[in-house]
mmCIF file as gemmi writes it, N, C-alpha and C atoms, coordinates in Angstrom:
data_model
loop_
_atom_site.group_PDB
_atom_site.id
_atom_site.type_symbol
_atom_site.label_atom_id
_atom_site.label_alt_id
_atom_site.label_comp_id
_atom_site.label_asym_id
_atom_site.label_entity_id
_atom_site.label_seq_id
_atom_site.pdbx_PDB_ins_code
_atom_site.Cartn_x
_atom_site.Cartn_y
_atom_site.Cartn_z
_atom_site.occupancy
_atom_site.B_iso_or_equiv
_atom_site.pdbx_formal_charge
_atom_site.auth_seq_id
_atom_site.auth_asym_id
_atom_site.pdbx_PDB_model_num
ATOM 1 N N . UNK Axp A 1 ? 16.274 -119.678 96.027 1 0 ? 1 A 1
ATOM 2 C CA . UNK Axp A 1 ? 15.961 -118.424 96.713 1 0 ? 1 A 1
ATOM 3 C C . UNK Axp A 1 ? 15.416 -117.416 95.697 1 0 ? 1 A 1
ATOM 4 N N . UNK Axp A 2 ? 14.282 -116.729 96.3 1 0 ? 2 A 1
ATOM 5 C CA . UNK Axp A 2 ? 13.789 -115.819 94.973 1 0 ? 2 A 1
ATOM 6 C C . UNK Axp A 2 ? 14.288 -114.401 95.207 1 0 ? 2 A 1
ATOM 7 N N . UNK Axp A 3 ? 14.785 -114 93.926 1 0 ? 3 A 1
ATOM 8 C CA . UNK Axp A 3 ? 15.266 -112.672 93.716 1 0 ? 3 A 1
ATOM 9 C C . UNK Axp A 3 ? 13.97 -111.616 93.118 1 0 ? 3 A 1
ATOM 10 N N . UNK Axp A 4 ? 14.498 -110.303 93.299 1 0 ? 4 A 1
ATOM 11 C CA . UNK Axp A 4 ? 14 -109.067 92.985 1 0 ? 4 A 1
ATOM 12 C C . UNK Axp A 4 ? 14.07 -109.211 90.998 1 0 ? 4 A 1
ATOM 13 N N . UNK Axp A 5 ? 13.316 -109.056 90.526 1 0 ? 5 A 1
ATOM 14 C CA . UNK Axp A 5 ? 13.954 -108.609 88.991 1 0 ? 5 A 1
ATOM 15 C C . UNK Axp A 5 ? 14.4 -107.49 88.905 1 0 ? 5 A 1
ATOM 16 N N . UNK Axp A 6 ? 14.962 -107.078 87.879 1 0 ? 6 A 1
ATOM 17 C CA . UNK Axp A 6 ? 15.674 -105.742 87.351 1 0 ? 6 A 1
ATOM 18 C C . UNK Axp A 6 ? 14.664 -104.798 87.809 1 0 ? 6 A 1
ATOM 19 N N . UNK Axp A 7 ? 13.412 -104.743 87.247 1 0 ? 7 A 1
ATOM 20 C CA . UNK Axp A 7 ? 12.404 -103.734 87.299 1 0 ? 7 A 1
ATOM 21 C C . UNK Axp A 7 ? 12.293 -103.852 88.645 1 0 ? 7 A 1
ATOM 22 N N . UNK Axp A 8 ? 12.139 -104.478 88.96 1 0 ? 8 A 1
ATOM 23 C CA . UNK Axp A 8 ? 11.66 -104.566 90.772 1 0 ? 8 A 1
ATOM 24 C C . UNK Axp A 8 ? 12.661 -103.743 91.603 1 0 ? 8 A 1
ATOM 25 N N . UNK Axp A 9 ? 13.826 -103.843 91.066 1 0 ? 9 A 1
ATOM 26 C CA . UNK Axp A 9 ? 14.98 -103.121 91.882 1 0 ? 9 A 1
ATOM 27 C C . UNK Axp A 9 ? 14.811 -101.664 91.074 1 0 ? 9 A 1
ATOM 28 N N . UNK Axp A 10 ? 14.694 -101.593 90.09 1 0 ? 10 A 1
ATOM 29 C CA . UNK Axp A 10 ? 14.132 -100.188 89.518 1 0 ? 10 A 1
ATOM 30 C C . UNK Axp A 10 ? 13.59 -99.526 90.597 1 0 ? 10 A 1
ATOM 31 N N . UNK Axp A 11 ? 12.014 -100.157 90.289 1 0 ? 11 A 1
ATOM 32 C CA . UNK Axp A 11 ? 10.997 -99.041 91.475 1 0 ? 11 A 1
ATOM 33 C C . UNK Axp A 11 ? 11.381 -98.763 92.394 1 0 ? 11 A 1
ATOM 34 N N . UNK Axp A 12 ? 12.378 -100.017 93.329 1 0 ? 12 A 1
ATOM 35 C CA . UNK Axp A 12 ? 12.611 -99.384 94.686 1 0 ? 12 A 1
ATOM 36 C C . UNK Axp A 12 ? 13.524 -98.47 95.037 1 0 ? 12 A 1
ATOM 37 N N . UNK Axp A 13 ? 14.849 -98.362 93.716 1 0 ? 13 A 1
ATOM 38 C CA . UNK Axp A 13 ? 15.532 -97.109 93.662 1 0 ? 13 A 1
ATOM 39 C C . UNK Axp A 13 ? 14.614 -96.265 93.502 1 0 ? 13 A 1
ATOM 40 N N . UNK Axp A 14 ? 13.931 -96.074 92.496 1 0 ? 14 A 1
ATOM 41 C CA . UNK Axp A 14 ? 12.98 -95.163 91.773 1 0 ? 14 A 1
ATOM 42 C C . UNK Axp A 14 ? 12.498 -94.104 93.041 1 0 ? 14 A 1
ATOM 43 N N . UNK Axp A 15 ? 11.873 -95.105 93.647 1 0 ? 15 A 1
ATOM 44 C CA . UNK Axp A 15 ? 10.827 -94.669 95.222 1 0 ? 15 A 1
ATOM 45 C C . UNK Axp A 15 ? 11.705 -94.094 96.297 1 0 ? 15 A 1
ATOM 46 N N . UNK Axp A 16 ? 12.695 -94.787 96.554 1 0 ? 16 A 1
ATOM 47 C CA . UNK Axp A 16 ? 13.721 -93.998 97.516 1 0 ? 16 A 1
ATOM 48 C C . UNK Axp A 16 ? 14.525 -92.88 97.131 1 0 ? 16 A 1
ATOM 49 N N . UNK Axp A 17 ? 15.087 -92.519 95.707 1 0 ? 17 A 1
ATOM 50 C CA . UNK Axp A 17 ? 15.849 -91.706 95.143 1 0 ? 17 A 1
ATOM 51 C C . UNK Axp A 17 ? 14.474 -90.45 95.031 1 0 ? 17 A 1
ATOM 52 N N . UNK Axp A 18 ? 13.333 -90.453 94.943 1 0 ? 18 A 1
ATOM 53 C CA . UNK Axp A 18 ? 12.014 -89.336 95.022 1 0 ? 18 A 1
ATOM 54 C C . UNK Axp A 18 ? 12.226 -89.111 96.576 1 0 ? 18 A 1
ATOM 55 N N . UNK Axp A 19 ? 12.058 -89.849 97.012 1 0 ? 19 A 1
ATOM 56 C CA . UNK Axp A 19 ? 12.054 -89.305 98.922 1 0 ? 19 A 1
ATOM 57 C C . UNK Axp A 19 ? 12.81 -88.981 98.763 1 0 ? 19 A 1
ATOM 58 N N . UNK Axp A 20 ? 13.895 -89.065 98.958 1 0 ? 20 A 1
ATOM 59 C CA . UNK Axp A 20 ? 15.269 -88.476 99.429 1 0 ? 20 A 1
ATOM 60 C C . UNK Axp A 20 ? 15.209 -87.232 98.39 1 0 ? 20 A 1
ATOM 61 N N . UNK Axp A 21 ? 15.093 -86.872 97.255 1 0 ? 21 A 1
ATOM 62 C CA . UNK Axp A 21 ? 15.342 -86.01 96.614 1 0 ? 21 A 1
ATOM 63 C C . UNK Axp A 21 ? 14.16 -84.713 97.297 1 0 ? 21 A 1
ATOM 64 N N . UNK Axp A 22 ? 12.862 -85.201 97.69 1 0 ? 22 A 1
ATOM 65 C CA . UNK Axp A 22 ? 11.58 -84.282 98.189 1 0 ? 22 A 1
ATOM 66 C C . UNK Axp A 22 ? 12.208 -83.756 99.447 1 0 ? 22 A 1
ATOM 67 N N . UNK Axp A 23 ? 13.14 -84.803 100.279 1 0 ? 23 A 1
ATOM 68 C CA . UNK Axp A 23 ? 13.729 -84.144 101.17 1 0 ? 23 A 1
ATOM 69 C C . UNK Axp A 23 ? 14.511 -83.264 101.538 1 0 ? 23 A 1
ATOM 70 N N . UNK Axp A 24 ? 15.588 -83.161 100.64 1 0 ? 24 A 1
ATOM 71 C CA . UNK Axp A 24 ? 16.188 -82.257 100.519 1 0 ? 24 A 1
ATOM 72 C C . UNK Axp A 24 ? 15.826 -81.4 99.538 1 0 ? 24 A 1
ATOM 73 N N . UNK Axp A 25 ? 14.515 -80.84 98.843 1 0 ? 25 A 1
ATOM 74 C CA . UNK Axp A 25 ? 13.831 -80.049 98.323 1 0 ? 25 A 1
ATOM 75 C C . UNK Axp A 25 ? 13.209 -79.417 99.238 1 0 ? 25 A 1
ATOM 76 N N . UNK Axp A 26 ? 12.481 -80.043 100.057 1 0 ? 26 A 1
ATOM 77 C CA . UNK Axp A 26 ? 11.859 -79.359 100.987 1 0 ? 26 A 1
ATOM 78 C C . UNK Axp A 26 ? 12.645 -78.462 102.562 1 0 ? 26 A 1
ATOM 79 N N . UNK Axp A 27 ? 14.135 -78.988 102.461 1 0 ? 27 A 1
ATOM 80 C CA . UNK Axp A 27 ? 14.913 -78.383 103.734 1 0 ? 27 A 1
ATOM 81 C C . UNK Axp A 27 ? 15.48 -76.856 103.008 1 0 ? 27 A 1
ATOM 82 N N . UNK Axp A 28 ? 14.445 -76.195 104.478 1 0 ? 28 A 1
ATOM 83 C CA . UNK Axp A 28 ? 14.519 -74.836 104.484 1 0 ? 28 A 1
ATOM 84 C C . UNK Axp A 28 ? 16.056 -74.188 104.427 1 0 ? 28 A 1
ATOM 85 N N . UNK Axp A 29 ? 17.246 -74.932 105.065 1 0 ? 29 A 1
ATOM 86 C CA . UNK Axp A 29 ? 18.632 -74.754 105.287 1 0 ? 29 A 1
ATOM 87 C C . UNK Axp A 29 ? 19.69 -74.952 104.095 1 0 ? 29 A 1
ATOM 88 N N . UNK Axp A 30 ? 21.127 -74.562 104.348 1 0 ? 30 A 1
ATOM 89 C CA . UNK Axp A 30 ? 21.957 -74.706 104.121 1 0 ? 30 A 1
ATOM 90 C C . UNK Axp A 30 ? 22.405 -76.008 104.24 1 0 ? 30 A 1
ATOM 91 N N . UNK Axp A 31 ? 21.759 -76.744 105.697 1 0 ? 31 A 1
ATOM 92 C CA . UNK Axp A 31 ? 22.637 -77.924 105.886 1 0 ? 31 A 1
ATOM 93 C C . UNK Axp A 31 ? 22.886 -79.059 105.002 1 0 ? 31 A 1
ATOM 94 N N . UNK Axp A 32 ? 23.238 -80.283 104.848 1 0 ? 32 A 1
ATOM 95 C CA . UNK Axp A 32 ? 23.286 -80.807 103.714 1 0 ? 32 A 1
ATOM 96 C C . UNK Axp A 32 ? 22.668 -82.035 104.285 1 0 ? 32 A 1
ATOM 97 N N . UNK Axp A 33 ? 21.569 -83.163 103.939 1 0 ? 33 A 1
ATOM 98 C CA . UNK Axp A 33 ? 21.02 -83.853 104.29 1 0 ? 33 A 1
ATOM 99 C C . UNK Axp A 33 ? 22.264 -85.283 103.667 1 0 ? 33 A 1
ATOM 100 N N . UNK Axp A 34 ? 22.091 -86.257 104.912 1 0 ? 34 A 1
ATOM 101 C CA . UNK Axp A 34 ? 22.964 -87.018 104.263 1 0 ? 34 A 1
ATOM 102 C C . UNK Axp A 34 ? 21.542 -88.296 104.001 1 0 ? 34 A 1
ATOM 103 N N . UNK Axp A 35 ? 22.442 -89.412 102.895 1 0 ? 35 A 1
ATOM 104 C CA . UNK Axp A 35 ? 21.403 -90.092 102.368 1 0 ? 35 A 1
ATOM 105 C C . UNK Axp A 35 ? 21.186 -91.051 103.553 1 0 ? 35 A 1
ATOM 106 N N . UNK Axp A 36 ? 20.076 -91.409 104.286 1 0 ? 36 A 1
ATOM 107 C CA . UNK Axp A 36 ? 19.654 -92.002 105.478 1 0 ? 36 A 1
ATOM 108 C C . UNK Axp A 36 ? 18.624 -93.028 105.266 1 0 ? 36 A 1
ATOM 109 N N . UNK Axp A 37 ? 18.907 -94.615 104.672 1 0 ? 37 A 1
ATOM 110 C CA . UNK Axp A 37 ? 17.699 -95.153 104.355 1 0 ? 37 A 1
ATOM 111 C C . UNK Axp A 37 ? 16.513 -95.479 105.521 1 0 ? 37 A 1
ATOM 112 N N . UNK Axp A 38 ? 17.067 -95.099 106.813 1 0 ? 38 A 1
ATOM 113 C CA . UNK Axp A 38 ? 15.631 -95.181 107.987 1 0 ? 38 A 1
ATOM 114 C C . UNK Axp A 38 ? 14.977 -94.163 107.783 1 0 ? 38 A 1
ATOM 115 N N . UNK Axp A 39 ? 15.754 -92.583 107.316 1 0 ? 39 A 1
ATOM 116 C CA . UNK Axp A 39 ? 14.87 -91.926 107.041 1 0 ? 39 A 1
ATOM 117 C C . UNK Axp A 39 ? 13.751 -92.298 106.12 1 0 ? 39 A 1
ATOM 118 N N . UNK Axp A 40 ? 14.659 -92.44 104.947 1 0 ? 40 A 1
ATOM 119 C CA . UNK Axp A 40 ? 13.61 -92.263 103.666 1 0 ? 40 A 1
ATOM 120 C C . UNK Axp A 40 ? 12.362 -93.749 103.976 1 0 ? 40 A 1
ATOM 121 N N . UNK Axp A 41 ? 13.107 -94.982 104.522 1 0 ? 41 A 1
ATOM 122 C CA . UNK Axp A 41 ? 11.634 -96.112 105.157 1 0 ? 41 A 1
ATOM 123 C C . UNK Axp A 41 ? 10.216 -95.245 105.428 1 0 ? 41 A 1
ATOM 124 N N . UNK Axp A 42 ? 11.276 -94.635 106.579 1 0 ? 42 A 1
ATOM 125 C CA . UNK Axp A 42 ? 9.925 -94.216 107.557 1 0 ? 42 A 1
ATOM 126 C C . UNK Axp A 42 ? 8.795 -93.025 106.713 1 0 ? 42 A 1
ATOM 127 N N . UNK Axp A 43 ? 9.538 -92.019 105.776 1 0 ? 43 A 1
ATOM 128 C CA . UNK Axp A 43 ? 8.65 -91.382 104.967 1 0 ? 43 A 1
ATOM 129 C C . UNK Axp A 43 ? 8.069 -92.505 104.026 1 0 ? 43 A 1
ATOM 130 N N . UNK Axp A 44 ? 8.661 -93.626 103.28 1 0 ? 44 A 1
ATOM 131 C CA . UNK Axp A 44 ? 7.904 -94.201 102.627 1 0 ? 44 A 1
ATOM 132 C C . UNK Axp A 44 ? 6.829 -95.092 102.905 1 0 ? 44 A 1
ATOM 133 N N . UNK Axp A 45 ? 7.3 -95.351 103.932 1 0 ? 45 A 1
ATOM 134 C CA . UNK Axp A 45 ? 6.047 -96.018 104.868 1 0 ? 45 A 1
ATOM 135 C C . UNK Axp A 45 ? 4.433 -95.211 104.72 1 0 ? 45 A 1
ATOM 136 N N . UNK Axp A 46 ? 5.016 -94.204 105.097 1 0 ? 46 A 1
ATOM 137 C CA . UNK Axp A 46 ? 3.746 -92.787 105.235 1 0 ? 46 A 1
ATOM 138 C C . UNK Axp A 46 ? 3.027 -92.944 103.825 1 0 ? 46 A 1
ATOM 139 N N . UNK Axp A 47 ? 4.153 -92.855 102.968 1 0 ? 47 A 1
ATOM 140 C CA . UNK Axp A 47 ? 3.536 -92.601 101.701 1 0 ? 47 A 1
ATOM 141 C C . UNK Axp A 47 ? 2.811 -94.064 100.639 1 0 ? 47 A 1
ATOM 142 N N . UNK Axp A 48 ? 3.507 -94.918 100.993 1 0 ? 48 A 1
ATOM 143 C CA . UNK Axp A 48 ? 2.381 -96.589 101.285 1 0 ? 48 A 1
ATOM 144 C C . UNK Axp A 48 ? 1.196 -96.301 101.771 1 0 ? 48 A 1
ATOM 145 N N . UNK Axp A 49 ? 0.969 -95.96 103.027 1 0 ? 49 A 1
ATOM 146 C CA . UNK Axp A 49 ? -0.148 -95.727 103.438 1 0 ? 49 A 1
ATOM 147 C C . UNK Axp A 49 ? -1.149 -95.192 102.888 1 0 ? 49 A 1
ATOM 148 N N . UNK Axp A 50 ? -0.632 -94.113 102.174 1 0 ? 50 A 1
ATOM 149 C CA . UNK Axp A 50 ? -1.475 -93.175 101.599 1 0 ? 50 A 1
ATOM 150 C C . UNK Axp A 50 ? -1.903 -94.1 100.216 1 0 ? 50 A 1
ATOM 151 N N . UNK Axp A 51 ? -0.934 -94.136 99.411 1 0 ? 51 A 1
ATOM 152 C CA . UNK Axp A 51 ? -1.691 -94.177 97.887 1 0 ? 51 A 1
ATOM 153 C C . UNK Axp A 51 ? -2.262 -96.222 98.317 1 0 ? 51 A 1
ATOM 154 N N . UNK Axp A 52 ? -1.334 -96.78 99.247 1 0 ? 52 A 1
ATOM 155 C CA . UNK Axp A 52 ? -1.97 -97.941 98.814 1 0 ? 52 A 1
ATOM 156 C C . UNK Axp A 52 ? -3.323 -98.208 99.621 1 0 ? 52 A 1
ATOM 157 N N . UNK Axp A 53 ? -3.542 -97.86 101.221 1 0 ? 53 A 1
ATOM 158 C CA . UNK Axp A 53 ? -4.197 -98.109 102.335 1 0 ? 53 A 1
ATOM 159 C C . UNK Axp A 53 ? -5.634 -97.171 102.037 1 0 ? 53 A 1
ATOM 160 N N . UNK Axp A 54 ? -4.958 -96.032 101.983 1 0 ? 54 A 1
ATOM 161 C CA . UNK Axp A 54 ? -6.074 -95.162 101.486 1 0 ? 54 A 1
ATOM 162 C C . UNK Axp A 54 ? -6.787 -94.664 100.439 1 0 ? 54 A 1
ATOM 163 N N . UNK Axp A 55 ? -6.008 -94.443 99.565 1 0 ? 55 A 1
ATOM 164 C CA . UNK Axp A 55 ? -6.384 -94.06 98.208 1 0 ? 55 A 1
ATOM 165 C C . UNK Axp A 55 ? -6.955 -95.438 97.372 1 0 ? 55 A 1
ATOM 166 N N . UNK Axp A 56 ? -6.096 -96.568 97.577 1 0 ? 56 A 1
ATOM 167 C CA . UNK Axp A 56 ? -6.314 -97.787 97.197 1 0 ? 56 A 1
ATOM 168 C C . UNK Axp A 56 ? -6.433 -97.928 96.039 1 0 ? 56 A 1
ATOM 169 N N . UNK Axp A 57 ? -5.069 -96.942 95.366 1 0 ? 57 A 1
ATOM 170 C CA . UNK Axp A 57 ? -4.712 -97.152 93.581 1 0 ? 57 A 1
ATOM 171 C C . UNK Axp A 57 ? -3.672 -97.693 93.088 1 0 ? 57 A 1
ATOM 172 N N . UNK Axp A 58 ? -3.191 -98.67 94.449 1 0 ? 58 A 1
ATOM 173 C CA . UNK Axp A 58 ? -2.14 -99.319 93.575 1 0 ? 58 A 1
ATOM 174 C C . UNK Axp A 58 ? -2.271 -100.48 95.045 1 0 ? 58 A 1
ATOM 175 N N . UNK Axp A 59 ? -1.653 -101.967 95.057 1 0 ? 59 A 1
ATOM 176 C CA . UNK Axp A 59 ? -1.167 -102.267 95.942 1 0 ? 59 A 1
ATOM 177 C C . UNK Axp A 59 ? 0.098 -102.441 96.287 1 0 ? 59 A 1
ATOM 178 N N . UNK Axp A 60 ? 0.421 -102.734 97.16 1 0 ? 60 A 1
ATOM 179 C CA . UNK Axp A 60 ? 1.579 -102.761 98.467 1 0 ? 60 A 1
ATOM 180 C C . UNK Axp A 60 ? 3.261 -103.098 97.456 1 0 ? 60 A 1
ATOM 181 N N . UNK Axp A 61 ? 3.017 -104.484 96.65 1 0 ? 61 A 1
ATOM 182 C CA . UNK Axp A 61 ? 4.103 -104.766 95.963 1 0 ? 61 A 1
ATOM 183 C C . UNK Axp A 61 ? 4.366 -103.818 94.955 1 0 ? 61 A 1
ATOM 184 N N . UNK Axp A 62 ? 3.45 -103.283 93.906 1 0 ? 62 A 1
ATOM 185 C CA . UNK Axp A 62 ? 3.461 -102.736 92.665 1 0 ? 62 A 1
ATOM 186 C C . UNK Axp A 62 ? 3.935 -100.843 93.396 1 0 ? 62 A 1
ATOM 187 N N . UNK Axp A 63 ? 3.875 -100.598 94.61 1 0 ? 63 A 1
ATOM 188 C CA . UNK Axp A 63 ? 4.309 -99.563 95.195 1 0 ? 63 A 1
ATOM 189 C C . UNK Axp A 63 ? 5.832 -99.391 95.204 1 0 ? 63 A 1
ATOM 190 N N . UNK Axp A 64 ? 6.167 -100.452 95.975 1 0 ? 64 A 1
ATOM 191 C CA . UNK Axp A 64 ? 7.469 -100.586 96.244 1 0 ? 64 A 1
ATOM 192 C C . UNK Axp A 64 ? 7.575 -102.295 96.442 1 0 ? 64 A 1
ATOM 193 N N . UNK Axp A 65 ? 8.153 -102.902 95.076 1 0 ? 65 A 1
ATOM 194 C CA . UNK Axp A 65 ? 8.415 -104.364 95.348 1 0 ? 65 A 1
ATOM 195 C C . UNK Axp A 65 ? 9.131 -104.837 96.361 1 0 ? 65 A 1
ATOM 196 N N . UNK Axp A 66 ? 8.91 -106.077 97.015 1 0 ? 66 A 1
ATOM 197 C CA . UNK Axp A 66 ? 9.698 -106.977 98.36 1 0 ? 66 A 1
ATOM 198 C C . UNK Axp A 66 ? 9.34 -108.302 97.986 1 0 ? 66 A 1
ATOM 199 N N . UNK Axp A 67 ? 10.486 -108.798 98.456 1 0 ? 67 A 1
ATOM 200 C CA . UNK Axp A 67 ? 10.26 -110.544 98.494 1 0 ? 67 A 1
ATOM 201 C C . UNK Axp A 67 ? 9.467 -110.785 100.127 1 0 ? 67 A 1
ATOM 202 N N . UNK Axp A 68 ? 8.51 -111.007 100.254 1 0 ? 68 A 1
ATOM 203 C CA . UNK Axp A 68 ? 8.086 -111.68 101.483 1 0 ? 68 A 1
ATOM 204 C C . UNK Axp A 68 ? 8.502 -112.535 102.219 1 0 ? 68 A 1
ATOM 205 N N . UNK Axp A 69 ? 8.893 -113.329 102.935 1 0 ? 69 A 1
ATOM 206 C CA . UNK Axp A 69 ? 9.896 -114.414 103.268 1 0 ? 69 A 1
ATOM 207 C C . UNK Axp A 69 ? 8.554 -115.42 103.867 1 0 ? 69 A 1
């Protein structure tokens, strides 16, 4: 079965710990955002789109690594 390497699990903390942190940078409130990984997917999704779909300066794995099945 193929695993993630170290680095690979890096970036994808890396990438989710930035969302989540932009998120609760950007909340106008007091309230306290709890850590929600559907949230942070669905923004990273957005943000895939962008630098890999559109911008087309990195691709899909080197964004955020996955084992494909």
């Amino acid at each position: 079965m193929k695993e993630l390497t170290d680095k690979q699990i890096d970036r994808q903390d890396f990438v989710d710990n930035a969302i989540f942190q932009l998120v609760q940078r950007v909340n106008p409130t007091d309230k306290n955002i709890e850590w929600d990984i559907e949230m942070i997917g669905k923004v990273r999704d957005v943000i895939r789109q962008w630098i890999v779909e559109r911008m087309t300066i990195t691709d899909e794995l080197t964004f955020y690594p996955y084992i494909d099945d």
